[in-house]
PDB file of C-alpha atoms in Angstrom:
ATOM      1  CA  MET Z   1       0.000   0.000   0.000  1.00  0.00           C
ATOM      2  CA  THR Z   2       1.454   3.348  -1.011  1.00  0.00           C
ATOM      3  CA  ARG Z   3       1.911   6.187   1.430  1.00  0.00           C
ATOM      4  CA  LEU Z   4      -0.520   8.327  -0.567  1.00  0.00           C
ATOM      5  CA  LEU Z   5      -3.173   5.613  -0.467  1.00  0.00           C
ATOM      6  CA  ARG Z   6      -2.727   5.140   3.284  1.00  0.00           C
ATOM      7  CA  LEU Z   7      -3.058   8.886   3.785  1.00  0.00           C
ATOM      8  CA  SER Z   8      -6.208   8.989   1.641  1.00  0.00           C
ATOM      9  CA  LEU Z   9      -7.752   6.146   3.625  1.00  0.00           C
ATOM     10  CA  CYS Z  10      -6.936   7.893   6.900  1.00  0.00           C
ATOM     11  CA  VAL Z  11      -8.547  11.107   5.708  1.00  0.00           C
ATOM     12  CA  PHE Z  12     -11.615   9.184   4.553  1.00  0.00           C
ATOM     13  CA  ALA Z  13     -11.853   7.387   7.909  1.00  0.00           C
ATOM     14  CA  ILE Z  14     -11.650  10.667   9.820  1.00  0.00           C
ATOM     15  CA  PHE Z  15     -14.322  12.240   7.611  1.00  0.00           C
ATOM     16  CA  ALA Z  16     -16.580   9.200   8.010  1.00  0.00           C
ATOM     17  CA  LEU Z  17     -16.110   9.269  11.798  1.00  0.00           C
ATOM     18  CA  GLU Z  18     -16.990  12.963  11.979  1.00  0.00           C
ATOM     19  CA  SER Z  19     -20.080  12.403   9.839  1.00  0.00           C
ATOM     20  CA  CYS Z  20     -21.106   9.578  12.151  1.00  0.00           C
ATOM     21  CA  VAL Z  21     -20.682  11.837  15.191  1.00  0.00           C
ATOM     22  CA  TYR Z  22     -22.814  14.545  13.558  1.00  0.00           C
ATOM     23  CA  TYR Z  23     -25.564  12.082  12.719  1.00  0.00           C
ATOM     24  CA  ASN Z  24     -25.516  10.439  16.152  1.00  0.00           C
ATOM     25  CA  THR Z  25     -25.977  13.834  17.779  1.00  0.00           C
ATOM     26  CA  PHE Z  26     -28.911  14.609  15.517  1.00  0.00           C
ATOM     27  CA  TYR Z  27     -30.332  11.102  15.966  1.00  0.00           C
ATOM     28  CA  ASN Z  28     -30.371  11.571  19.741  1.00  0.00           C
ATOM     29  CA  ALA Z  29     -32.184  14.881  19.307  1.00  0.00           C
ATOM     30  CA  LYS Z  30     -34.759  13.194  17.069  1.00  0.00           C
ATOM     31  CA  LYS Z  31     -35.218  10.423  19.619  1.00  0.00           C
ATOM     32  CA  LYS Z  32     -36.057  12.925  22.361  1.00  0.00           C
ATOM     33  CA  TYR Z  33     -38.344  14.801  19.993  1.00  0.00           C
ATOM     34  CA  LYS Z  34     -40.234  11.567  19.274  1.00  0.00           C
ATOM     35  CA  GLN Z  35     -40.619  10.954  23.017  1.00  0.00           C
ATOM     36  CA  ALA Z  36     -41.989  14.485  23.344  1.00  0.00           C
ATOM     37  CA  GLU Z  37     -44.491  13.879  20.532  1.00  0.00           C
ATOM     38  CA  ASP Z  38     -45.696  10.670  22.166  1.00  0.00           C
ATOM     39  CA  GLY Z  39     -46.037  12.453  25.504  1.00  0.00           C
ATOM     40  CA  ARG Z  40     -47.952  15.315  23.929  1.00  0.00           C
ATOM     41  CA  SER Z  41     -50.446  12.874  22.395  1.00  0.00           C
ATOM     42  CA  LYS Z  42     -51.065  11.372  25.840  1.00  0.00           C
ATOM     43  CA  SER Z  43     -51.419  14.829  27.353  1.00  0.00           C
ATOM     44  CA  GLU Z  44     -53.985  15.908  24.743  1.00  0.00           C
ATOM     45  CA  ALA Z  45     -56.064  12.862  25.668  1.00  0.00           C
ATOM     46  CA  ASP Z  46     -55.817  13.809  29.369  1.00  0.00           C
ATOM     47  CA  PRO Z  47     -55.571  17.622  29.417  1.00  0.00           C
ATOM     48  CA  GLU Z  48     -56.109  17.895  33.185  1.00  0.00           C
ATOM     49  CA  ASN Z  49     -52.924  15.935  33.916  1.00  0.00           C
ATOM     50  CA  ARG Z  50     -50.287  18.641  34.412  1.00  0.00           C
ATOM     51  CA  GLY Z  51     -47.569  16.036  34.940  1.00  0.00           C
ATOM     52  CA  LEU Z  52     -47.954  14.740  31.384  1.00  0.00           C
ATOM     53  CA  LYS Z  53     -47.614  18.267  29.992  1.00  0.00           C
ATOM     54  CA  ASN Z  54     -44.520  19.013  32.059  1.00  0.00           C
ATOM     55  CA  THR Z  55     -42.941  15.741  30.930  1.00  0.00           C
ATOM     56  CA  TYR Z  56     -43.394  16.280  27.203  1.00  0.00           C
ATOM     57  CA  ARG Z  57     -42.290  19.918  27.461  1.00  0.00           C
ATOM     58  CA  ASN Z  58     -39.103  18.735  29.143  1.00  0.00           C
ATOM     59  CA  TYR Z  59     -38.457  16.211  26.367  1.00  0.00           C
ATOM     60  CA  TYR Z  60     -38.837  18.994  23.801  1.00  0.00           C
ATOM     61  CA  LEU Z  61     -36.314  21.062  25.758  1.00  0.00           C
ATOM     62  CA  ILE Z  62     -33.804  18.197  25.771  1.00  0.00           C
ATOM     63  CA  ALA Z  63     -34.305  17.790  22.012  1.00  0.00           C
ATOM     64  CA  ILE Z  64     -33.623  21.510  21.535  1.00  0.00           C
ATOM     65  CA  ARG Z  65     -30.419  21.341  23.543  1.00  0.00           C
ATOM     66  CA  LYS Z  66     -29.151  18.298  21.660  1.00  0.00           C
ATOM     67  CA  ALA Z  67     -29.967  19.796  18.268  1.00  0.00           C
ATOM     68  CA  SER Z  68     -28.312  23.083  19.238  1.00  0.00           C
ATOM     69  CA  THR Z  69     -25.057  21.161  19.694  1.00  0.00           C
ATOM     70  CA  ILE Z  70     -25.023  20.629  15.927  1.00  0.00           C
ATOM     71  CA  LEU Z  71     -25.316  24.380  15.349  1.00  0.00           C
ATOM     72  CA  GLN Z  72     -22.619  25.239  17.889  1.00  0.00           C
ATOM     73  CA  LEU Z  73     -20.015  22.563  17.244  1.00  0.00           C
ATOM     74  CA  HIS Z  74     -20.722  21.373  13.697  1.00  0.00           C
ATOM     75  CA  PRO Z  75     -22.081  24.418  11.810  1.00  0.00           C
ATOM     76  CA  ASN Z  76     -20.914  23.049   8.440  1.00  0.00           C
ATOM     77  CA  SER Z  77     -22.410  19.584   8.790  1.00  0.00           C
ATOM     78  CA  ASP Z  78     -25.228  18.189   6.663  1.00  0.00           C
ATOM     79  CA  TRP Z  79     -27.639  18.241   9.607  1.00  0.00           C
ATOM     80  CA  VAL Z  80     -27.868  21.960  10.329  1.00  0.00           C
ATOM     81  CA  ASP Z  81     -31.108  22.609   8.434  1.00  0.00           C
ATOM     82  CA  ASP Z  82     -32.617  19.436   9.939  1.00  0.00           C
ATOM     83  CA  SER Z  83     -31.610  20.661  13.397  1.00  0.00           C
ATOM     84  CA  LEU Z  84     -33.117  24.105  12.838  1.00  0.00           C
ATOM     85  CA  LEU Z  85     -36.393  22.541  11.739  1.00  0.00           C
ATOM     86  CA  LEU Z  86     -36.481  20.227  14.759  1.00  0.00           C
ATOM     87  CA  MET Z  87     -35.677  23.062  17.154  1.00  0.00           C
ATOM     88  CA  GLY Z  88     -38.314  25.310  15.632  1.00  0.00           C
ATOM     89  CA  ARG Z  89     -41.020  22.685  15.969  1.00  0.00           C
ATOM     90  CA  ALA Z  90     -39.971  21.893  19.542  1.00  0.00           C
ATOM     91  CA  TYR Z  91     -40.100  25.584  20.459  1.00  0.00           C
ATOM     92  CA  TYR Z  92     -43.540  25.809  18.831  1.00  0.00           C
ATOM     93  CA  TRP Z  93     -44.945  22.975  20.915  1.00  0.00           C
ATOM     94  CA  ARG Z  94     -43.421  24.523  24.044  1.00  0.00           C
ATOM     95  CA  GLU Z  95     -45.369  27.675  23.067  1.00  0.00           C
ATOM     96  CA  GLU Z  96     -42.124  29.655  22.814  1.00  0.00           C
ATOM     97  CA  HIS Z  97     -43.214  31.133  19.533  1.00  0.00           C
ATOM     98  CA  SER Z  98     -40.645  33.902  19.151  1.00  0.00           C
ATOM     99  CA  ASP Z  99     -37.828  31.358  19.416  1.00  0.00           C
ATOM    100  CA  ALA Z 100     -39.642  29.154  16.915  1.00  0.00           C
ATOM    101  CA  VAL Z 101     -39.960  32.050  14.470  1.00  0.00           C
ATOM    102  CA  GLN Z 102     -36.247  32.745  14.802  1.00  0.00           C
ATOM    103  CA  LYS Z 103     -35.242  29.153  13.981  1.00  0.00           C
ATOM    104  CA  PHE Z 104     -37.581  28.842  11.012  1.00  0.00           C
ATOM    105  CA  ASN Z 105     -36.355  32.172   9.643  1.00  0.00           C
ATOM    106  CA  GLU Z 106     -32.741  31.006  10.031  1.00  0.00           C
ATOM    107  CA  LEU Z 107     -33.530  27.924   7.990  1.00  0.00           C
ATOM    108  CA  VAL Z 108     -35.400  29.827   5.273  1.00  0.00           C
ATOM    109  CA  GLU Z 109     -32.780  32.574   4.974  1.00  0.00           C
ATOM    110  CA  ASN Z 110     -29.628  30.445   5.196  1.00  0.00           C
ATOM    111  CA  PHE Z 111     -30.670  27.272   3.363  1.00  0.00           C
ATOM    112  CA  PRO Z 112     -32.539  28.332   0.206  1.00  0.00           C
ATOM    113  CA  GLU Z 113     -31.961  24.888  -1.353  1.00  0.00           C
ATOM    114  CA  SER Z 114     -33.075  22.864   1.664  1.00  0.00           C
ATOM    115  CA  PRO Z 115     -35.739  20.231   0.996  1.00  0.00           C
ATOM    116  CA  HIS Z 116     -37.320  21.330   4.298  1.00  0.00           C
ATOM    117  CA  LEU Z 117     -38.333  24.802   3.038  1.00  0.00           C
ATOM    118  CA  PRO Z 118     -42.075  24.099   2.498  1.00  0.00           C
ATOM    119  CA  GLU Z 119     -42.359  22.551   5.948  1.00  0.00           C
ATOM    120  CA  ALA Z 120     -40.337  25.335   7.579  1.00  0.00           C
ATOM    121  CA  ARG Z 121     -42.511  28.034   5.995  1.00  0.00           C
ATOM    122  CA  TYR Z 122     -45.664  26.228   7.114  1.00  0.00           C
ATOM    123  CA  TRP Z 123     -44.423  26.059  10.715  1.00  0.00           C
ATOM    124  CA  LEU Z 124     -43.263  29.663  10.462  1.00  0.00           C
ATOM    125  CA  GLY Z 125     -46.851  30.654   9.661  1.00  0.00           C
ATOM    126  CA  LEU Z 126     -48.147  28.714  12.665  1.00  0.00           C
ATOM    127  CA  SER Z 127     -45.519  30.261  14.935  1.00  0.00           C
ATOM    128  CA  LEU Z 128     -46.363  33.774  13.762  1.00  0.00           C
ATOM    129  CA  TRP Z 129     -49.991  33.026  14.567  1.00  0.00           C
ATOM    130  CA  GLY Z 130     -48.941  31.755  17.986  1.00  0.00           C
ATOM    131  CA  ARG Z 131     -47.060  35.012  18.504  1.00  0.00           C
ATOM    132  CA  GLU Z 132     -50.204  36.952  17.506  1.00  0.00           C
ATOM    133  CA  ASP Z 133     -48.552  38.389  14.380  1.00  0.00           C
ATOM    134  CA  LEU Z 134     -51.766  37.741  12.500  1.00  0.00           C
ATOM    135  CA  ALA Z 135     -51.072  39.732   9.340  1.00  0.00           C
ATOM    136  CA  GLU Z 136     -47.713  38.013   8.838  1.00  0.00           C
ATOM    137  CA  ALA Z 137     -49.210  34.639   9.720  1.00  0.00           C
ATOM    138  CA  ARG Z 138     -51.949  35.057   7.110  1.00  0.00           C
ATOM    139  CA  SER Z 139     -49.455  36.193   4.505  1.00  0.00           C
ATOM    140  CA  THR Z 140     -47.057  33.321   5.187  1.00  0.00           C
ATOM    141  CA  LEU Z 141     -49.731  30.628   5.284  1.00  0.00           C
ATOM    142  CA  SER Z 142     -51.375  32.024   2.142  1.00  0.00           C
ATOM    143  CA  ARG Z 143     -48.093  31.874   0.224  1.00  0.00           C
ATOM    144  CA  VAL Z 144     -47.468  28.301   1.308  1.00  0.00           C
ATOM    145  CA  GLY Z 145     -51.076  27.383   0.555  1.00  0.00           C
ATOM    146  CA  GLN Z 146     -50.760  28.581  -3.032  1.00  0.00           C
ATOM    147  CA  GLY Z 147     -48.326  25.776  -3.735  1.00  0.00           C
ATOM    148  CA  SER Z 148     -48.995  22.065  -3.950  1.00  0.00           C
ATOM    149  CA  GLY Z 149     -48.329  19.054  -1.786  1.00  0.00           C
ATOM    150  CA  THR Z 150     -48.861  18.174   1.850  1.00  0.00           C
ATOM    151  CA  TYR Z 151     -47.694  21.411   3.451  1.00  0.00           C
ATOM    152  CA  ALA Z 152     -49.658  23.572   1.029  1.00  0.00           C
ATOM    153  CA  TRP Z 153     -52.824  21.686   2.008  1.00  0.00           C
ATOM    154  CA  HIS Z 154     -52.019  21.930   5.706  1.00  0.00           C
ATOM    155  CA  ALA Z 155     -51.326  25.649   5.325  1.00  0.00           C
ATOM    156  CA  ARG Z 156     -54.811  26.138   3.864  1.00  0.00           C
ATOM    157  CA  LEU Z 157     -56.266  24.191   6.784  1.00  0.00           C
ATOM    158  CA  ALA Z 158     -54.337  26.347   9.264  1.00  0.00           C
ATOM    159  CA  LEU Z 159     -55.555  29.484   7.492  1.00  0.00           C
ATOM    160  CA  ALA Z 160     -59.169  28.278   7.769  1.00  0.00           C
ATOM    161  CA  GLU Z 161     -58.678  27.628  11.494  1.00  0.00           C
ATOM    162  CA  LEU Z 162     -57.044  31.021  11.942  1.00  0.00           C
ATOM    163  CA  GLU Z 163     -59.996  32.787  10.309  1.00  0.00           C
ATOM    164  CA  PHE Z 164     -62.432  30.860  12.505  1.00  0.00           C
ATOM    165  CA  ALA Z 165     -60.421  31.734  15.621  1.00  0.00           C
ATOM    166  CA  GLN Z 166     -60.586  35.407  14.615  1.00  0.00           C
ATOM    167  CA  ASN Z 167     -64.365  35.162  14.145  1.00  0.00           C
ATOM    168  CA  ASN Z 168     -64.168  35.567  10.359  1.00  0.00           C
ATOM    169  CA  ILE Z 169     -66.749  32.819  10.026  1.00  0.00           C
ATOM    170  CA  ASP Z 170     -67.773  33.227   6.379  1.00  0.00           C
ATOM    171  CA  ALA Z 171     -64.131  33.202   5.264  1.00  0.00           C
ATOM    172  CA  ALA Z 172     -63.507  30.124   7.409  1.00  0.00           C
ATOM    173  CA  ILE Z 173     -66.485  28.265   5.881  1.00  0.00           C
ATOM    174  CA  ASP Z 174     -65.229  29.012   2.371  1.00  0.00           C
ATOM    175  CA  LEU Z 175     -61.731  27.784   3.231  1.00  0.00           C
ATOM    176  CA  PHE Z 176     -62.919  24.605   4.960  1.00  0.00           C
ATOM    177  CA  GLN Z 177     -65.265  23.862   2.072  1.00  0.00           C
ATOM    178  CA  GLY Z 178     -62.456  24.371  -0.418  1.00  0.00           C
ATOM    179  CA  LEU Z 179     -60.346  21.786   1.371  1.00  0.00           C
ATOM    180  CA  LEU Z 180     -63.125  19.238   0.872  1.00  0.00           C
ATOM    181  CA  GLU Z 181     -63.664  20.063  -2.782  1.00  0.00           C
ATOM    182  CA  GLY Z 182     -60.045  19.996  -3.952  1.00  0.00           C
ATOM    183  CA  GLU Z 183     -57.159  17.670  -3.229  1.00  0.00           C
ATOM    184  CA  LYS Z 184     -57.445  15.977   0.164  1.00  0.00           C
ATOM    185  CA  ASP Z 185     -55.105  14.846   2.880  1.00  0.00           C
ATOM    186  CA  GLU Z 186     -57.075  12.016   4.448  1.00  0.00           C
ATOM    187  CA  ARG Z 187     -55.198  12.059   7.762  1.00  0.00           C
ATOM    188  CA  PRO Z 188     -56.649  15.298   9.185  1.00  0.00           C
ATOM    189  CA  ILE Z 189     -59.905  15.257   7.207  1.00  0.00           C
ATOM    190  CA  ALA Z 190     -61.861  14.883  10.461  1.00  0.00           C
ATOM    191  CA  ARG Z 191     -60.347  18.223  11.502  1.00  0.00           C
ATOM    192  CA  VAL Z 192     -61.725  19.832   8.364  1.00  0.00           C
ATOM    193  CA  TRP Z 193     -65.220  18.480   8.916  1.00  0.00           C
ATOM    194  CA  ARG Z 194     -65.120  19.513  12.564  1.00  0.00           C
ATOM    195  CA  GLY Z 195     -63.961  23.019  11.693  1.00  0.00           C
ATOM    196  CA  LEU Z 196     -66.717  23.306   9.114  1.00  0.00           C
ATOM    197  CA  GLY Z 197     -69.252  22.011  11.635  1.00  0.00           C
ATOM    198  CA  ASN Z 198     -68.137  24.533  14.247  1.00  0.00           C
ATOM    199  CA  ALA Z 199     -68.308  27.379  11.724  1.00  0.00           C
ATOM    200  CA  HIS Z 200     -71.823  26.443  10.599  1.00  0.00           C
ATOM    201  CA  PHE Z 201     -72.857  26.002  14.241  1.00  0.00           C
ATOM    202  CA  ASP Z 202     -71.604  29.507  14.988  1.00  0.00           C
ATOM    203  CA  ARG Z 203     -73.855  30.775  12.201  1.00  0.00           C
ATOM    204  CA  LEU Z 204     -76.717  28.607  13.545  1.00  0.00           C
ATOM    205  CA  ASN Z 205     -76.798  26.663  10.283  1.00  0.00           C
ATOM    206  CA  LEU Z 206     -77.868  23.638  12.299  1.00  0.00           C
ATOM    207  CA  ASP Z 207     -78.544  21.185   9.468  1.00  0.00           C
ATOM    208  CA  ALA Z 208     -75.198  21.988   7.827  1.00  0.00           C
ATOM    209  CA  SER Z 209     -73.364  21.717  11.130  1.00  0.00           C
ATOM    210  CA  LEU Z 210     -75.029  18.369  11.903  1.00  0.00           C
ATOM    211  CA  GLU Z 211     -74.011  16.976   8.521  1.00  0.00           C
ATOM    212  CA  ALA Z 212     -70.429  18.125   9.060  1.00  0.00           C
ATOM    213  CA  TYR Z 213     -70.240  16.636  12.561  1.00  0.00           C
ATOM    214  CA  GLN Z 214     -71.612  13.324  11.280  1.00  0.00           C
ATOM    215  CA  ASN Z 215     -68.860  13.314   8.676  1.00  0.00           C
ATOM    216  CA  VAL Z 216     -66.321  13.785  11.470  1.00  0.00           C
ATOM    217  CA  LEU Z 217     -67.451  10.463  12.945  1.00  0.00           C
ATOM    218  CA  LEU Z 218     -67.133   8.815   9.513  1.00  0.00           C
ATOM    219  CA  SER Z 219     -63.557  10.065   9.166  1.00  0.00           C
ATOM    220  CA  ASP Z 220     -61.942   7.836  11.818  1.00  0.00           C
ATOM    221  CA  PRO Z 221     -61.244  10.593  14.389  1.00  0.00           C
ATOM    222  CA  ASP Z 222     -59.183  10.070  17.538  1.00  0.00           C
ATOM    223  CA  ASP Z 223     -61.029   9.196  20.734  1.00  0.00           C
ATOM    224  CA  VAL Z 224     -61.073  12.739  22.108  1.00  0.00           C
ATOM    225  CA  THR Z 225     -62.434  14.211  18.871  1.00  0.00           C
ATOM    226  CA  ASN Z 226     -64.999  11.404  18.639  1.00  0.00           C
ATOM    227  CA  PHE Z 227     -66.280  12.113  22.159  1.00  0.00           C
ATOM    228  CA  GLN Z 228     -66.366  15.892  21.733  1.00  0.00           C
ATOM    229  CA  THR Z 229     -68.108  15.629  18.366  1.00  0.00           C
ATOM    230  CA  ARG Z 230     -70.803  13.346  19.769  1.00  0.00           C
ATOM    231  CA  GLN Z 231     -71.409  15.906  22.507  1.00  0.00           C
ATOM    232  CA  GLN Z 232     -71.744  18.627  19.891  1.00  0.00           C
ATOM    233  CA  ILE Z 233     -74.138  16.515  17.808  1.00  0.00           C
ATOM    234  CA  GLY Z 234     -76.284  16.077  20.901  1.00  0.00           C
ATOM    235  CA  HIS Z 235     -76.237  19.836  21.439  1.00  0.00           C
ATOM    236  CA  VAL Z 236     -77.371  20.435  17.843  1.00  0.00           C
ATOM    237  CA  HIS Z 237     -80.252  17.977  18.241  1.00  0.00           C
ATOM    238  CA  GLU Z 238     -81.286  19.759  21.450  1.00  0.00           C
ATOM    239  CA  MET Z 239     -81.315  23.109  19.653  1.00  0.00           C
ATOM    240  CA  LYS Z 240     -83.445  21.531  16.902  1.00  0.00           C
ATOM    241  CA  GLY Z 241     -85.839  20.267  19.569  1.00  0.00           C
ATOM    242  CA  ASP Z 242     -85.114  16.589  18.871  1.00  0.00           C
ATOM    243  CA  PHE Z 243     -84.396  15.461  22.425  1.00  0.00           C
ATOM    244  CA  GLU Z 244     -84.735  11.754  21.619  1.00  0.00           C
ATOM    245  CA  ALA Z 245     -81.970  12.016  19.017  1.00  0.00           C
ATOM    246  CA  ALA Z 246     -79.872  14.001  21.486  1.00  0.00           C
ATOM    247  CA  LEU Z 247     -80.129  11.201  24.052  1.00  0.00           C
ATOM    248  CA  GLU Z 248     -79.220   8.558  21.473  1.00  0.00           C
ATOM    249  CA  THR Z 249     -76.057  10.444  20.558  1.00  0.00           C
ATOM    250  CA  VAL Z 250     -74.433  10.246  23.978  1.00  0.00           C
TER     251      VAL Z 250
END
């Protein structure tokens, strides 16, 4: 083996080892993030349990700290944009929206070729909404929603929910309805039907709200959504004066 070949192999081995270290650091951050996501799902099913919320928030914090190691010690690695995205989402779920906005903006501004740009812009819109920057949130979500693919669809859903939250009910109904008429993402379709039901209920369009709520139940919702929707269906029947149907719903 020539000296040059030995040197080349040594350099390659060092590079491979460094890449492995970078990935392991990011992998550990992802692992903690996954634990946080699992904990958040449990907490949403049991919102009165403060211990569950504190636990998942702590896991998100650990994920942030591990991912930040990539930014501090390995700023030229291949995992920087991944780390920024992970940190931004973790900050979002910890309701630290200004920090989330900062991380998503860093990704968008510094990694214009990143494959994570559509997702980062979507989460940026949500974080701006969380920070009460409503004009910027609308603008960001609208731009993402004009595209195609999963995050464009989710951005349109978020925009519909934003308009409903701001009591722009007619705009919300139009946006929810548009999500049902165009391309669909079947995973959160129950959310669309529920949002449409709530918007029609707000306008006292009882028949339309009842139809939407019934479609929630046909869309394989999670247990919490199923229970809450059945309660709302019962409420609609009560308002329509059909007390027998209301009792059968519960």
